Amino acid sequence: MISSEDMVRAALKAASGAGADVPIGAVVFAPDGTVLAEACNARETLGDPTAHAEVLALRTAASRFGDGWRLDGCTLAVTLEPCTMCAGALVLARVSRLVFGAWEPKTGAVSSLWDVVRDRRLNHRPEVQGGVLEQECADLLERFFRTQR
Ligand SMILES: [Zn+2]
């Protein structure tokens, strides 16, 4: 079985395709560990405020997995703690597990500011593992923002 570290490593690789966008990558794994979809943040590239890596990867994964929109048994790996939109999207997609790298104290919705995915009022709550390869994920963002100044 593929480890959480390997999953985040795959998301880091996906992030490298972000170009002018903030390098955030996401990969969706099928229950058997195979890659269903990978995406990087493409907000600038697509001129789309909702084109976060997680949303793009979930859309592609849902079109490839099963016969509907549900991603039961699947894992979403992302380099950064998801925002409210992405946390909401992964709950709606019924993703079983979320693995992420760096924490996002300014916008994080998986414990930093809110905890959307583990809100007891929702009937689907994925398993969560945060802080996986945290330093590598944070370094990638830091390098990007350093070159932006
Ligand atoms: Zn997001």
mmCIF file of C-alpha atoms and ligand atoms in Angstrom:
data_model
loop_
_atom_site.group_PDB
_atom_site.id
_atom_site.type_symbol
_atom_site.label_atom_id
_atom_site.label_comp_id
_atom_site.label_asym_id
_atom_site.label_seq_id
_atom_site.Cartn_x
_atom_site.Cartn_y
_atom_site.Cartn_z
ATOM 1 C CA MET A 1 0.000 0.000 0.000
ATOM 2 C CA ILE A 2 1.226 3.482 -0.806
ATOM 3 C CA SER A 3 2.331 5.517 2.229
ATOM 4 C CA SER A 4 1.018 8.964 3.159
ATOM 5 C CA GLU A 5 4.505 10.365 2.496
ATOM 6 C CA ASP A 6 4.495 8.943 -1.030
ATOM 7 C CA MET A 7 1.053 10.413 -1.618
ATOM 8 C CA VAL A 8 2.177 13.896 -0.584
ATOM 9 C CA ARG A 9 5.352 13.410 -2.640
ATOM 10 C CA ALA A 10 3.124 12.848 -5.681
ATOM 11 C CA ALA A 11 1.205 16.026 -4.823
ATOM 12 C CA LEU A 12 4.505 17.937 -4.587
ATOM 13 C CA LYS A 13 5.360 16.708 -8.070
ATOM 14 C CA ALA A 14 1.950 17.863 -9.353
ATOM 15 C CA ALA A 15 2.575 21.289 -7.775
ATOM 16 C CA SER A 16 5.674 21.758 -9.903
ATOM 17 C CA GLY A 17 3.475 22.293 -12.977
ATOM 18 C CA ALA A 18 1.862 25.439 -11.539
ATOM 19 C CA GLY A 19 3.959 27.926 -13.526
ATOM 20 C CA ALA A 20 2.868 31.465 -12.576
ATOM 21 C CA ASP A 21 0.365 30.120 -10.058
ATOM 22 C CA VAL A 22 1.094 29.497 -6.394
ATOM 23 C CA PRO A 23 2.568 25.964 -6.410
ATOM 24 C CA ILE A 24 -0.045 23.818 -4.717
ATOM 25 C CA GLY A 25 -0.599 20.282 -5.975
ATOM 26 C CA ALA A 26 -3.248 17.641 -5.387
ATOM 27 C CA VAL A 27 -3.557 13.974 -6.320
ATOM 28 C CA VAL A 28 -6.540 11.653 -5.899
ATOM 29 C CA PHE A 29 -5.784 7.987 -5.279
ATOM 30 C CA ALA A 30 -8.213 5.141 -5.909
ATOM 31 C CA PRO A 31 -8.826 2.671 -3.049
ATOM 32 C CA ASP A 32 -6.137 0.389 -4.503
ATOM 33 C CA GLY A 33 -3.561 3.215 -4.460
ATOM 34 C CA THR A 34 -3.491 3.970 -8.174
ATOM 35 C CA VAL A 35 -3.530 7.595 -9.282
ATOM 36 C CA LEU A 36 -6.942 8.747 -10.558
ATOM 37 C CA ALA A 37 -6.101 12.400 -11.120
ATOM 38 C CA GLU A 38 -3.473 14.995 -10.400
ATOM 39 C CA ALA A 39 -3.683 18.756 -10.685
ATOM 40 C CA CYS A 40 -1.958 21.949 -9.693
ATOM 41 C CA ASN A 41 -3.430 25.262 -8.688
ATOM 42 C CA ALA A 42 -4.453 27.013 -11.940
ATOM 43 C CA ARG A 43 -6.252 30.121 -10.767
ATOM 44 C CA GLU A 44 -4.056 32.468 -12.819
ATOM 45 C CA THR A 45 -3.689 30.116 -15.792
ATOM 46 C CA LEU A 46 -7.437 29.582 -16.140
ATOM 47 C CA GLY A 47 -8.553 32.955 -14.771
ATOM 48 C CA ASP A 48 -10.865 30.976 -12.515
ATOM 49 C CA PRO A 49 -11.177 31.730 -8.793
ATOM 50 C CA THR A 50 -12.304 28.152 -8.117
ATOM 51 C CA ALA A 51 -9.436 26.464 -9.999
ATOM 52 C CA HIS A 52 -7.711 25.228 -6.863
ATOM 53 C CA ALA A 53 -5.660 22.046 -7.219
ATOM 54 C CA GLU A 54 -8.059 20.039 -5.057
ATOM 55 C CA VAL A 55 -11.191 21.011 -7.017
ATOM 56 C CA LEU A 56 -9.542 20.271 -10.381
ATOM 57 C CA ALA A 57 -8.253 16.895 -9.177
ATOM 58 C CA LEU A 58 -11.618 15.932 -7.644
ATOM 59 C CA ARG A 59 -13.452 16.760 -10.877
ATOM 60 C CA THR A 60 -11.153 14.644 -13.001
ATOM 61 C CA ALA A 61 -11.077 11.803 -10.475
ATOM 62 C CA ALA A 62 -14.894 11.662 -10.271
ATOM 63 C CA SER A 63 -15.119 11.419 -14.047
ATOM 64 C CA ARG A 64 -12.738 8.437 -14.012
ATOM 65 C CA PHE A 65 -13.887 6.574 -10.906
ATOM 66 C CA GLY A 66 -17.034 4.538 -10.412
ATOM 67 C CA ASP A 67 -20.206 5.479 -12.276
ATOM 68 C CA GLY A 68 -21.118 8.723 -10.560
ATOM 69 C CA TRP A 69 -19.616 11.571 -8.606
ATOM 70 C CA ARG A 70 -18.747 9.722 -5.404
ATOM 71 C CA LEU A 71 -15.156 9.047 -4.488
ATOM 72 C CA ASP A 72 -15.854 6.436 -1.804
ATOM 73 C CA GLY A 73 -12.656 4.807 -0.593
ATOM 74 C CA CYS A 74 -10.459 7.347 -2.363
ATOM 75 C CA THR A 75 -7.740 9.505 -0.805
ATOM 76 C CA LEU A 76 -7.019 13.132 -1.657
ATOM 77 C CA ALA A 77 -3.414 14.195 -1.065
ATOM 78 C CA VAL A 78 -2.572 17.888 -1.206
ATOM 79 C CA THR A 79 0.539 19.910 -0.408
ATOM 80 C CA LEU A 80 -1.303 22.538 1.664
ATOM 81 C CA GLU A 81 -4.165 22.471 4.152
ATOM 82 C CA PRO A 82 -7.355 22.967 2.075
ATOM 83 C CA CYS A 83 -9.392 26.196 2.177
ATOM 84 C CA THR A 84 -13.124 26.278 2.977
ATOM 85 C CA MET A 85 -14.123 25.716 -0.662
ATOM 86 C CA CYS A 86 -11.870 22.703 -1.130
ATOM 87 C CA ALA A 87 -12.692 21.235 2.278
ATOM 88 C CA GLY A 88 -16.372 21.532 1.331
ATOM 89 C CA ALA A 89 -15.731 19.982 -2.075
ATOM 90 C CA LEU A 90 -13.938 16.958 -0.681
ATOM 91 C CA VAL A 91 -16.735 16.337 1.815
ATOM 92 C CA LEU A 92 -19.280 16.565 -1.029
ATOM 93 C CA ALA A 93 -17.199 14.149 -3.101
ATOM 94 C CA ARG A 94 -17.312 11.650 -0.189
ATOM 95 C CA VAL A 95 -13.537 11.277 -0.219
ATOM 96 C CA SER A 96 -12.636 8.774 2.501
ATOM 97 C CA ARG A 97 -9.274 10.148 3.447
ATOM 98 C CA LEU A 98 -7.419 13.455 3.273
ATOM 99 C CA VAL A 99 -3.640 13.673 3.584
ATOM 100 C CA PHE A 100 -1.971 17.060 3.447
ATOM 101 C CA GLY A 101 1.433 18.658 3.912
ATOM 102 C CA ALA A 102 1.848 22.169 5.261
ATOM 103 C CA TRP A 103 -0.582 23.943 7.568
ATOM 104 C CA GLU A 104 -2.203 27.151 6.327
ATOM 105 C CA PRO A 105 -2.836 29.380 9.356
ATOM 106 C CA LYS A 106 -4.400 32.174 7.241
ATOM 107 C CA THR A 107 -7.072 30.232 5.329
ATOM 108 C CA GLY A 108 -6.923 26.589 6.456
ATOM 109 C CA ALA A 109 -10.272 24.866 6.901
ATOM 110 C CA VAL A 110 -9.008 21.535 8.246
ATOM 111 C CA SER A 111 -8.305 22.752 11.794
ATOM 112 C CA SER A 112 -6.377 26.047 11.438
ATOM 113 C CA LEU A 113 -9.341 28.445 11.127
ATOM 114 C CA TRP A 114 -12.245 26.040 10.780
ATOM 115 C CA ASP A 115 -12.585 22.287 10.744
ATOM 116 C CA VAL A 116 -15.017 21.774 7.907
ATOM 117 C CA VAL A 117 -14.148 18.133 7.239
ATOM 118 C CA ARG A 118 -14.690 16.985 10.820
ATOM 119 C CA ASP A 119 -17.740 19.087 11.663
ATOM 120 C CA ARG A 120 -20.060 16.726 13.537
ATOM 121 C CA ARG A 121 -23.097 18.372 11.961
ATOM 122 C CA LEU A 122 -22.098 16.910 8.569
ATOM 123 C CA ASN A 123 -22.853 13.272 7.905
ATOM 124 C CA HIS A 124 -19.627 12.557 6.049
ATOM 125 C CA ARG A 125 -16.324 13.021 7.813
ATOM 126 C CA PRO A 126 -13.156 11.808 6.113
ATOM 127 C CA GLU A 127 -10.157 10.547 7.990
ATOM 128 C CA VAL A 128 -7.488 13.277 8.136
ATOM 129 C CA GLN A 129 -3.721 13.241 8.355
ATOM 130 C CA GLY A 130 -2.018 16.656 8.268
ATOM 131 C CA GLY A 131 1.595 17.748 8.471
ATOM 132 C CA VAL A 132 2.916 15.000 6.171
ATOM 133 C CA LEU A 133 6.243 16.184 4.651
ATOM 134 C CA GLU A 134 5.241 19.524 6.150
ATOM 135 C CA GLN A 135 8.660 21.139 5.738
ATOM 136 C CA GLU A 136 9.094 20.187 2.076
ATOM 137 C CA CYS A 137 5.626 21.513 1.274
ATOM 138 C CA ALA A 138 6.202 24.770 3.169
ATOM 139 C CA ASP A 139 9.629 25.223 1.523
ATOM 140 C CA LEU A 140 8.109 24.966 -1.957
ATOM 141 C CA LEU A 141 5.697 27.813 -1.180
ATOM 142 C CA GLU A 142 8.346 29.887 0.539
ATOM 143 C CA ARG A 143 10.671 29.611 -2.472
ATOM 144 C CA PHE A 144 7.837 30.706 -4.767
ATOM 145 C CA PHE A 145 6.914 33.752 -2.697
ATOM 146 C CA ARG A 146 10.580 34.741 -2.307
ATOM 147 C CA THR A 147 10.932 35.005 -6.096
ATOM 148 C CA GLN A 148 7.700 37.038 -6.298
ATOM 149 C CA ARG A 149 9.094 39.918 -4.253
HETATM 150 ZN ZN ZN B 1 -8.934 25.647 -2.011
#
